[in-house]
Coordinates of C-alpha atoms in Angstrom, one line a residue:
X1 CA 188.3 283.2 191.2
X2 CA 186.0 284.1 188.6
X3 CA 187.6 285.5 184.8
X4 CA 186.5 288.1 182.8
X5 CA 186.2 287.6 178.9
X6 CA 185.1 289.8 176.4
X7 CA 181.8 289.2 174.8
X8 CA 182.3 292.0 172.6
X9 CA 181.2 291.6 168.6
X10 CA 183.7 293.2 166.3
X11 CA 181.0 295.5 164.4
X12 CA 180.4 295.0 160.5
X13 CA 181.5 297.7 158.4
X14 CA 178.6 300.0 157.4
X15 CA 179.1 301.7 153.8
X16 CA 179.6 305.0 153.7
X17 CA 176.8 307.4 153.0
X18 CA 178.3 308.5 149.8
X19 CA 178.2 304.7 148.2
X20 CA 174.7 304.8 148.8
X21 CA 173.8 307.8 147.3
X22 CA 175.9 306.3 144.0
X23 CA 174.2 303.0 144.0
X24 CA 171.0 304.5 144.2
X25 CA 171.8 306.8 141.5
X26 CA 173.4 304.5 139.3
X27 CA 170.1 302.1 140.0
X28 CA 168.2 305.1 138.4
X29 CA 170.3 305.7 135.6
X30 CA 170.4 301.8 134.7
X31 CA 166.4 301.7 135.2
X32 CA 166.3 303.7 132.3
X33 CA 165.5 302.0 129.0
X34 CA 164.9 304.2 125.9
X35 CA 164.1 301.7 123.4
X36 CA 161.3 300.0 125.4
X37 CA 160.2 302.7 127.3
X38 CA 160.5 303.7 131.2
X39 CA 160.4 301.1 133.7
X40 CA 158.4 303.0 136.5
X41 CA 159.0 300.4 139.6
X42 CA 162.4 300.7 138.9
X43 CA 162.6 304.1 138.7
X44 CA 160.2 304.9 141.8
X45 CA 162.3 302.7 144.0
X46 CA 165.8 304.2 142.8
X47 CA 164.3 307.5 143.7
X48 CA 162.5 306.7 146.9
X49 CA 165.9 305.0 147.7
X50 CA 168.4 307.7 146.8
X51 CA 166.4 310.7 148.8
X52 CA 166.6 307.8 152.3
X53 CA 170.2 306.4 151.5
X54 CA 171.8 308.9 153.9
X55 CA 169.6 308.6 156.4
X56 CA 169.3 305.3 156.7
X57 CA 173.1 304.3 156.5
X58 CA 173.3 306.8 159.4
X59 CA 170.6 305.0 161.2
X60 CA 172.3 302.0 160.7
X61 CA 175.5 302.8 162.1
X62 CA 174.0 304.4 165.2
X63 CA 172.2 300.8 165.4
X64 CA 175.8 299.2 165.3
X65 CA 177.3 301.4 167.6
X66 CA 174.7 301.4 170.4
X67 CA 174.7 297.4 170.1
X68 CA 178.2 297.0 170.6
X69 CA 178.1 299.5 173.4
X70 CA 175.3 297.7 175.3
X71 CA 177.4 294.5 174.6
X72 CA 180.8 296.5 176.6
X73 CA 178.6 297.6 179.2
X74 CA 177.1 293.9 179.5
X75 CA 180.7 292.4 179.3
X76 CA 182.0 295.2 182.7
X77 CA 179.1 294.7 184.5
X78 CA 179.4 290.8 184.4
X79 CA 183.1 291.2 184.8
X80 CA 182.6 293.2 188.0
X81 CA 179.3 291.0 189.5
X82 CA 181.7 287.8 188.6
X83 CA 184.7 289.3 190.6
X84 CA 182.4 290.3 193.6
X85 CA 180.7 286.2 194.1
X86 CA 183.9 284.7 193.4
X87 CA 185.5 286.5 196.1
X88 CA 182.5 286.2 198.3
X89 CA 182.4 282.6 198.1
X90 CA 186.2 282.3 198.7
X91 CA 185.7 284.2 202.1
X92 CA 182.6 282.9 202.9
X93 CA 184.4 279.4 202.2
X94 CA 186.0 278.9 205.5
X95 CA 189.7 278.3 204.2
X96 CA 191.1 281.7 204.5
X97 CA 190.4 281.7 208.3
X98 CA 192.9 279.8 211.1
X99 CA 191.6 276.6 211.8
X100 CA 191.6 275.1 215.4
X101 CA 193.8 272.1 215.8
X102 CA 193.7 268.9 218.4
X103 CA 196.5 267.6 219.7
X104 CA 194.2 264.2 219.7
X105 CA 192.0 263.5 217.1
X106 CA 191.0 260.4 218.7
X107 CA 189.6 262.1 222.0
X108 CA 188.2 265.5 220.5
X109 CA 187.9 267.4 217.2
X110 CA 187.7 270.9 216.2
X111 CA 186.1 272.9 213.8
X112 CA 185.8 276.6 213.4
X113 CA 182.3 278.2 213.5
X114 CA 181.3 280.3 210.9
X115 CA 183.0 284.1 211.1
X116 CA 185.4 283.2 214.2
X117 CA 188.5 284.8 214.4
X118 CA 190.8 282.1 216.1
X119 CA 194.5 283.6 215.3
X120 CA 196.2 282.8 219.2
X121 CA 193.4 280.4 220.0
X122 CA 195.3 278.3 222.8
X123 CA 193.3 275.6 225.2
X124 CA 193.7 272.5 227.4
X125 CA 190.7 270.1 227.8
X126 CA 190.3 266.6 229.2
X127 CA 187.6 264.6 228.3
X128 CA 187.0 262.3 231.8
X129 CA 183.9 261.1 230.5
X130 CA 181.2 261.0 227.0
X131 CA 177.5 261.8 227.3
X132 CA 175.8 258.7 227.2
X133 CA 171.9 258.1 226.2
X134 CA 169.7 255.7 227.9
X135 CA 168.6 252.7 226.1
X136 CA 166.7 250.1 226.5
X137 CA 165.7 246.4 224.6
X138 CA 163.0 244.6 224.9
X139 CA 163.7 241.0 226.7
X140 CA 161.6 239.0 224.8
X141 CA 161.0 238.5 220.9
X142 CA 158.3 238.2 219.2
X143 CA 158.4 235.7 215.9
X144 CA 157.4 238.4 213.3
X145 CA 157.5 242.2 213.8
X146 CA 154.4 242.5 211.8
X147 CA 152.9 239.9 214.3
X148 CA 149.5 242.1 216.4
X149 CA 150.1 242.1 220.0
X150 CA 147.8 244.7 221.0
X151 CA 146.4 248.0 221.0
X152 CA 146.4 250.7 223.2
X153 CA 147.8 253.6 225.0
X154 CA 151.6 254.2 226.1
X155 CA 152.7 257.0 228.2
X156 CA 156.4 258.4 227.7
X157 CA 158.1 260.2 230.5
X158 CA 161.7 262.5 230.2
X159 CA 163.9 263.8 232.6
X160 CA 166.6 262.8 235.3
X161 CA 166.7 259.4 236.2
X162 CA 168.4 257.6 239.2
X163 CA 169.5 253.7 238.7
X164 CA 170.7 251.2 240.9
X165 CA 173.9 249.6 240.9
X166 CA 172.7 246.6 238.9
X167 CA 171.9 249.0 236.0
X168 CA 168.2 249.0 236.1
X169 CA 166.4 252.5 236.9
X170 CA 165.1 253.2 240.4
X171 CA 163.0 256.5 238.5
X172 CA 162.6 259.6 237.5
X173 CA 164.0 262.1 239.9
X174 CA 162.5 265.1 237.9
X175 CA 160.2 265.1 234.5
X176 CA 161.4 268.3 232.9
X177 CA 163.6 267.4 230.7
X178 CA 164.1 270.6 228.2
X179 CA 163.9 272.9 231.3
X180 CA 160.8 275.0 230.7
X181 CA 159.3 274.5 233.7
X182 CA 156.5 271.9 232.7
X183 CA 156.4 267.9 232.9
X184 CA 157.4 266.0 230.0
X185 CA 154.7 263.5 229.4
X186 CA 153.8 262.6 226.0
X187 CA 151.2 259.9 225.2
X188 CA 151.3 258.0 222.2
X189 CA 148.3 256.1 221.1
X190 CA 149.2 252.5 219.8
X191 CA 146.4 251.8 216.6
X192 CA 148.7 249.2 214.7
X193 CA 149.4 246.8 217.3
X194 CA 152.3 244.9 215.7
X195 CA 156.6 245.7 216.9
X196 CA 156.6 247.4 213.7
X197 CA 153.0 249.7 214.2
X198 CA 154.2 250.3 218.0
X199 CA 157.9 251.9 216.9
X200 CA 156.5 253.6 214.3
X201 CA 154.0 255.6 216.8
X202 CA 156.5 255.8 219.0
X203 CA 158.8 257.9 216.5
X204 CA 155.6 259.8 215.1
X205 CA 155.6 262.1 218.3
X206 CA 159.4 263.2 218.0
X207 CA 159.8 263.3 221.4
X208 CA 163.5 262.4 221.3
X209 CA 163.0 258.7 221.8
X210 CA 163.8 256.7 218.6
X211 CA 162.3 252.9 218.5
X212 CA 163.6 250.8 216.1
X213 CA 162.9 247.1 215.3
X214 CA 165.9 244.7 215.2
X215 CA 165.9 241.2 214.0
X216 CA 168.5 238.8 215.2
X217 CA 170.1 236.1 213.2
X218 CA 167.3 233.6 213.5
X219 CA 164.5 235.8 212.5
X220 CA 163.4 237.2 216.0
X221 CA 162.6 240.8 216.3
X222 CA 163.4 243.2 219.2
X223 CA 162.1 246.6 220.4
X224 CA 164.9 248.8 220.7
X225 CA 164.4 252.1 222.5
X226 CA 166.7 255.1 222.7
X227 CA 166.9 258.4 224.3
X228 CA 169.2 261.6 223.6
X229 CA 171.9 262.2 225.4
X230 CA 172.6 264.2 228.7
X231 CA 171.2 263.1 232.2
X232 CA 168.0 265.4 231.7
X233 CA 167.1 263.0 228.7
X234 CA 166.5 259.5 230.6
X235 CA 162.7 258.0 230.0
X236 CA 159.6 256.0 231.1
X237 CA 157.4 254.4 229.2
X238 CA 154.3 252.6 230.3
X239 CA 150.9 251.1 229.2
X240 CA 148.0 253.0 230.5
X241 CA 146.9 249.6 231.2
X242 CA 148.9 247.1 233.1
X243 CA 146.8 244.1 231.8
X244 CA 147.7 245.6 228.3
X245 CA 149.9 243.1 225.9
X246 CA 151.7 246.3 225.5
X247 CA 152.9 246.7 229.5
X248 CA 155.5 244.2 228.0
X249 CA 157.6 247.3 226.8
X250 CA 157.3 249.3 229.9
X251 CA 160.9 251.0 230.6
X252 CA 161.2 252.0 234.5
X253 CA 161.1 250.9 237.8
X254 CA 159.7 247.3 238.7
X255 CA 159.3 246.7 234.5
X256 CA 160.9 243.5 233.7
X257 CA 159.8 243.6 229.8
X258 CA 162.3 245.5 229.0
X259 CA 166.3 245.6 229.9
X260 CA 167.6 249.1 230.4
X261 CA 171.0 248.7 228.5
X262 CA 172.3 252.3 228.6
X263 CA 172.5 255.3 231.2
X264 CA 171.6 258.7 230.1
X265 CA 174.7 260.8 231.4
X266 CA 176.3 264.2 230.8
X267 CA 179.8 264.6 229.2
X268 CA 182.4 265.4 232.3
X269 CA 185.2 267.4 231.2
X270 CA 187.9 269.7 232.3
X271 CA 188.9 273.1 230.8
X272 CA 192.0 274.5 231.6
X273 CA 191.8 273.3 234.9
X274 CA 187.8 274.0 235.6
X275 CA 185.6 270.9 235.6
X276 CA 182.2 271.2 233.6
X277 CA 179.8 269.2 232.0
X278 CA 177.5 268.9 228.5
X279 CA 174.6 267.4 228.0
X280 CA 176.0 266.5 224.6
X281 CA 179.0 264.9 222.8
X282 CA 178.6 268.0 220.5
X283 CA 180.0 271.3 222.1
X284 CA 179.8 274.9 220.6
X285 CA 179.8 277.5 223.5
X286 CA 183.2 276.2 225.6
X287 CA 185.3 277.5 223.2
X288 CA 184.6 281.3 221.4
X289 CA 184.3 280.1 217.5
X290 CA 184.9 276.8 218.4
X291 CA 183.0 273.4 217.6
X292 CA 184.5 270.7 219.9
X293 CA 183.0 266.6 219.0
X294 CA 183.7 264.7 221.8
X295 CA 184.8 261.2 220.6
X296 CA 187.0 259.2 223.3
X297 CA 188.6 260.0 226.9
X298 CA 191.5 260.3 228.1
X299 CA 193.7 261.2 230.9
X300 CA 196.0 263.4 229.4
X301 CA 194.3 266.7 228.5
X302 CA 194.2 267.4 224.8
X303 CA 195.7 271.4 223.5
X304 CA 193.7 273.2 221.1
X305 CA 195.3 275.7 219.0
X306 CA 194.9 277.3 215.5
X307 CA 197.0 277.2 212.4
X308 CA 197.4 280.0 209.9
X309 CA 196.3 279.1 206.1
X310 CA 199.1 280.6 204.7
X311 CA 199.3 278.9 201.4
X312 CA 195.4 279.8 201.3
X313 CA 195.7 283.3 201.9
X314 CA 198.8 283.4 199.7
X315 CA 197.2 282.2 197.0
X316 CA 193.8 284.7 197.2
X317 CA 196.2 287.6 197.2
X318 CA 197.3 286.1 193.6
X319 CA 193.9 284.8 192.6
X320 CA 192.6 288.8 193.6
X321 CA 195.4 290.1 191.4
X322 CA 194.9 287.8 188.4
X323 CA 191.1 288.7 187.7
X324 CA 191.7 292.5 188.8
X325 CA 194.0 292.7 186.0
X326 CA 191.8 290.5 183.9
X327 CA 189.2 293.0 184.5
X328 CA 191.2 295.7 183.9
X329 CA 192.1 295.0 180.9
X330 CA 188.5 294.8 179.3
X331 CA 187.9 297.7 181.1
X332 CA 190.5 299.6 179.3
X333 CA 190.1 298.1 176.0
X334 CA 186.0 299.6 176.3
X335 CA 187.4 303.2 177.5
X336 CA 190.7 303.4 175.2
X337 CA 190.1 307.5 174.5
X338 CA 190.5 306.9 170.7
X339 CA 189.1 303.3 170.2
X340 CA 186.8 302.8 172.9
X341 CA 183.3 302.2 172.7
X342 CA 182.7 303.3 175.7
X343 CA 185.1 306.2 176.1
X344 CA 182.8 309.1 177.2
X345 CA 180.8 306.6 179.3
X346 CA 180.5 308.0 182.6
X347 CA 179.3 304.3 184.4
X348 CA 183.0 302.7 182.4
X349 CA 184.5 305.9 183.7
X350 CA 183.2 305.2 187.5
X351 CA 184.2 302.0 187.8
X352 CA 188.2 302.6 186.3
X353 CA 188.3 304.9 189.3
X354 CA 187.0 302.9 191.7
X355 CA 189.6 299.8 190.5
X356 CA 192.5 302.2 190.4
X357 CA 191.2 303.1 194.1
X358 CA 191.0 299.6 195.8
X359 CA 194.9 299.2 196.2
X360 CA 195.2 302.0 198.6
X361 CA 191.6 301.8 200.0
X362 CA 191.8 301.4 204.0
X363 CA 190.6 297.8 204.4
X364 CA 190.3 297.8 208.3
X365 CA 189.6 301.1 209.7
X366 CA 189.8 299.9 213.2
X367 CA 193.0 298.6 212.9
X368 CA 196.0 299.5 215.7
X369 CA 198.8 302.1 214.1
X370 CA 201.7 300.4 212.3
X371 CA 198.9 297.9 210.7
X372 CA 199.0 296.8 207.4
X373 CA 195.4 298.1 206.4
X374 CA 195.5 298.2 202.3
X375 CA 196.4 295.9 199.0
X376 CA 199.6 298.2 198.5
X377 CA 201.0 297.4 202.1
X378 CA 200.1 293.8 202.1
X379 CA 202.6 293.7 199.4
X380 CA 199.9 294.2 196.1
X381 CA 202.0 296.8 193.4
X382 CA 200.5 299.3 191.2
X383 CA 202.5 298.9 187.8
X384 CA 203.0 301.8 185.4
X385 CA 200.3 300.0 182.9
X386 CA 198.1 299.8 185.7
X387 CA 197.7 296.4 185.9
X388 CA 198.5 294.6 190.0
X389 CA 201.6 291.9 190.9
X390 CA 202.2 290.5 193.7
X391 CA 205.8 291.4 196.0
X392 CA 205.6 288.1 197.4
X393 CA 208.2 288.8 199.7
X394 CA 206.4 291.7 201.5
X395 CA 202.8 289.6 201.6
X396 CA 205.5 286.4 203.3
X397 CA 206.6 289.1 205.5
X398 CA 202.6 290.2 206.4
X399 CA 201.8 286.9 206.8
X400 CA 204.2 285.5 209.1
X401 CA 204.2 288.7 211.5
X402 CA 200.5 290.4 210.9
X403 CA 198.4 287.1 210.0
X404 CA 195.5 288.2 211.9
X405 CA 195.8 290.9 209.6
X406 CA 195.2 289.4 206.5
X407 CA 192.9 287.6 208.2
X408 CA 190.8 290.3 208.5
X409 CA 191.1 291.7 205.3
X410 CA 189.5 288.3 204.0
X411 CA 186.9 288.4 206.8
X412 CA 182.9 288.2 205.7
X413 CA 182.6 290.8 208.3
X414 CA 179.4 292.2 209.5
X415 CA 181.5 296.2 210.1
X416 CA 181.9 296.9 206.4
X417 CA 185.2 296.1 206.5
X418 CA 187.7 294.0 204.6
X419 CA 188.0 293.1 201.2
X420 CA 184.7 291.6 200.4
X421 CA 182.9 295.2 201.6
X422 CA 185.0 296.8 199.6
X423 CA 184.7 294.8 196.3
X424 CA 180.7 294.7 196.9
X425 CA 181.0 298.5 197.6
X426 CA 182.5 298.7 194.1
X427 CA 180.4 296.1 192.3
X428 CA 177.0 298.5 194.0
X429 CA 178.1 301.6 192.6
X430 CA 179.2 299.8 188.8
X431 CA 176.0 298.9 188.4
X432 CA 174.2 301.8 189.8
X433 CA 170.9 302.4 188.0
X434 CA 171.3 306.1 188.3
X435 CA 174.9 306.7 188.0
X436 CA 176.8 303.3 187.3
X437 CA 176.8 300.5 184.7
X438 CA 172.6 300.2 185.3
X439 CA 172.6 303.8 184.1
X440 CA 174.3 303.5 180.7
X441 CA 172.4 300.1 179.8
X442 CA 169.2 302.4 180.5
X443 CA 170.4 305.4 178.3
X444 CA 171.6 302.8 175.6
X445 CA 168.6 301.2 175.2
X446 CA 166.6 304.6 175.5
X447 CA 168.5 305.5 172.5
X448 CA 167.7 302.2 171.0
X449 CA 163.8 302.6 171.1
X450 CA 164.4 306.7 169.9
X451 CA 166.5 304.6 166.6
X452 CA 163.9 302.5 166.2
X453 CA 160.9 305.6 166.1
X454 CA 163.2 307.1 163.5
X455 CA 163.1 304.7 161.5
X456 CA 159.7 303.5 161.8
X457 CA 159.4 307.5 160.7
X458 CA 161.7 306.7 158.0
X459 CA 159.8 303.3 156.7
X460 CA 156.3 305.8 157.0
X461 CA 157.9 308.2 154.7
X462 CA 159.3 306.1 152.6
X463 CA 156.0 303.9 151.4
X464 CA 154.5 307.8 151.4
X465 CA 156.8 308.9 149.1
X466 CA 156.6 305.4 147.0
X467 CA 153.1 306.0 146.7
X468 CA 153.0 309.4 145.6
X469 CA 155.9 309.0 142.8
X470 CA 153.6 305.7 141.6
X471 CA 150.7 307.7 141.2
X472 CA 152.8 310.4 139.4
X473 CA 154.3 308.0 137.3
X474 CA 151.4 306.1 136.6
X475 CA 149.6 309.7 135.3
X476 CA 152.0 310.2 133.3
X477 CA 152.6 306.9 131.4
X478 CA 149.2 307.0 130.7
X479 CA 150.1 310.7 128.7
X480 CA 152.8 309.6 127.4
X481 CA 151.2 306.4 125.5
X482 CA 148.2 308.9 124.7
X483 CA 150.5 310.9 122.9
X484 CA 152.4 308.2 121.6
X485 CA 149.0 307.1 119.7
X486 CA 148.4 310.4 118.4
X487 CA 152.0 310.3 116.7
X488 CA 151.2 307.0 115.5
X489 CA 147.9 308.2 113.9
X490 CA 149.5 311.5 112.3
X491 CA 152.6 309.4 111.0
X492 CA 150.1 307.3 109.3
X493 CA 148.0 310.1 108.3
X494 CA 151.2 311.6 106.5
X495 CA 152.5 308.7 105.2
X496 CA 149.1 308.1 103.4
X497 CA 149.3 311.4 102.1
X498 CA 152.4 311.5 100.7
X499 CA 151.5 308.3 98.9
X500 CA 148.5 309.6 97.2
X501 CA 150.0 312.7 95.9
X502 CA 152.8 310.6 94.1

């Protein structure tokens, strides 16, 4: 199972409002320099500072806040998607479902099909006989199988075949092989005349013969033919022209060119007492959820039956309860009333409730009376801290007397019910757009692009005001060093005076 981690920045400090107001001050006070005169760039941008410093310190922090908030809500909503596929692809996995059981391997395996519920599964089958396919070689080699022999057409014939008791095929007795009422003929024109050329337009129909080339020991190639299996799938093939090089590798009655080395037969087998047969080695609809391979016979019939996965199912129960708590845990940490960061988030608050909720959430509505239908009567506990453990003696107990049960619960069923509906039911409304997770991250950054129009406001008035105290400034430095030279020139004035009297 997936685990949840916390992504969560620890936020940098932001200085209080009231330091910035004293470094700005103390900025202007330092800018001041009465023996050389007033440095105005300093003293503008102390100013323009000092009348900003509030605000934007509590722009600042808003900023924080909302990106550690947007970080929580990230942090949940992967928590709760991460929880949801893990569990998803634990069910969907296979293992938490009985599995059917041969008594011999070596004459039939089993495999569950996808979503069968095989607790009880009991059966008897004996496999008499395999389905065969027909094949055929040719008799004679040629010295290279990129050697021409000819060119031409080949017509290719499926369906039920009779042979005689020396092996060789007396003929079809019907040509429709895949049942739709029309004959199977296929023709198959021959443009590269060599063995090689001939299999390979043989194979480009895909009719369900397969040629193949075969070269023995001393170099000499072969035409190997070969049908599917089941008595519906035996074949003819031959040459449009029977002058043609190609009649060589005609397959049916009176053809010598070929040597028919394999009957097309259905498999014959008896279940629990009925006999039946398959067209194939490869059986999905004798048993309900059931995949039989047919790989030997036998006399003795072979029982089918289905195992529990205990250890399996023992071990999702504690894999369940190890990232809920996981989960929780971040999830309290983000809506701890005092510390939180998202403590008045309603999406946080929804999906605390809905956690708290799953242990005594019915699981399998359906179920008979006396069933164990929720977490808490499987044997998953509710501590006082909130977080889940595991009375493994109860879940032993559920297992070895209700195992369909918890089967069920672990189900990917298609009614909406066990755990997996439940946890995706959960993991929908998190991360609701209007009311879950989806909804917050929208508000958050809402409140993000209102931050950032504030303080492109803030940046507007501030060169406004930066401009205006310049120009002030400017005017008056330009004043100031007027009157300066007009006390220079009347000190001088005096001074001369004073010198001619004495």
């Amino acid at each position: 199972m997936a685990t949840v981690t916390s992504s969560t920045a620890t936020p940098t400090p932001t200085p209080s409002t009231t330091s910035v107001t004293k470094s700005a001050a103390s900025a202007l006070l330092t800018s001041l320099n009465t023996g050389s005169g007033v440095d105005t760039d300093a003293l503008v941008t102390s100013l323009v500072q000092a009348q900003f410093a509030a605000k934007n310190a509590q722009l600042a922090a808003r900023g924080e806040k909302l990106t550690t908030q947007l970080s929580g809500v990230s942090t949940l909503k992967s928590g709760i998607t991460d929880f949801a596929s893990a569990l998803e692809a634990l069910v969907k996995g296979g293992t938490l479902q009985s599995q059917p059981t041969s008594s011999n391997s070596a004459v039939i395996t089993a495999t569950a099909i996808s979503g069968a519920k095989l607790t009880g599964l009991t059966g008897s089958i004996r496999v008499d006989r395999l389905a065969t396919a027909q094949t055929a070689v040719s008799a004679a080699s040629v010295a290279s199988k990129d050697a021409v022999i000819g060119t031409g057409k080949l017509t290719l014939k499926l369906g039920a075949a009779s042979y005689a008791a020396d092996g060789t095929m007396s003929g079809l007795t019907g040509t429709d092989a895949d049942g739709d009422g029309a004959e199977d003929t296929i023709e198959i024109d021959v443009t590269s005349g060599s063995l090689t050329g001939i299999a390979a337009a043989i194979n480009a129909k895909k009719a369900g013969v397969t040629a193949s080339v075969v070269t023995d020991v001393d170099g000499r190639a072969f035409l190997s033919l070969k049908g599917e299996t089941g008595t519906a799938k035996a074949f003819t093939l031959t040459a449009d022209d029977a002058a043609s090089p190609l009649a060589q590798f005609n397959v049916g009655p009176g053809a010598t060119g070929m040597n028919v080395t394999g009957k097309a037969g259905n498999a014959a087998l008896t279940v629990d007492g009925i006999a039946v047969e398959r067209a194939t080695n490869s059986i999905s609809d004798l048993v309900d959820g059931v995949k039989l391979d047919l790989v030997g016979t036998s006399p003795a019939a072979v029982t089918l039956s289905a195992s529990t996965p205990t250890t399996a199912l023992t071990n999702a129960v504690e894999d369940v309860v190890f990232t809920y708590n996981q989960l929780m845990a971040e999830l309290k940490t983000q809506t701890d009333p005092m510390t939180g960061e998202l403590r008045g988030d309603e999406g946080a608050q929804n999906l605390l409730r809905s956690l708290k909720a799953l242990t005594t959430r019915d699981l399998l509505p359906g179920a008979a009376p006396g069933t164990p239908r929720t977490l808490a009567e499987l044997g998953v506990l509710t501590n006082r801290d909130g977080t889940l453990s595991v009375n493994s003696e109860t879940l032993t107990r559920t297992i070895k007397d209700f195992p369909a049960t918890l089967e069920a619960v672990f189900a990917n069923a298609s009614d909406g019910s066990g755990l997996l509906a439940a946890m995706n039911s959960v993991k929908l409304n998190a991360t609701s757009t209007l009311y879950g997770l989806g909804a917050s991250t929208t508000r958050y950054n809402q409140a993000r692009s209102d931050l950032t129009d504030a303080q492109d406001k803030i940046t507007d008035q501030t060169d406004r005001l930066t401009k205006r105290l310049t120009q002030q400034f400017a005017s008056m430095n330009a004043r100031v060093a007027a009157y300066k030279s007009t006390q220079t020139f009347m000190e001088n004035q005096i001074k001369a005076w004073t010198n001619g009297n004495d």
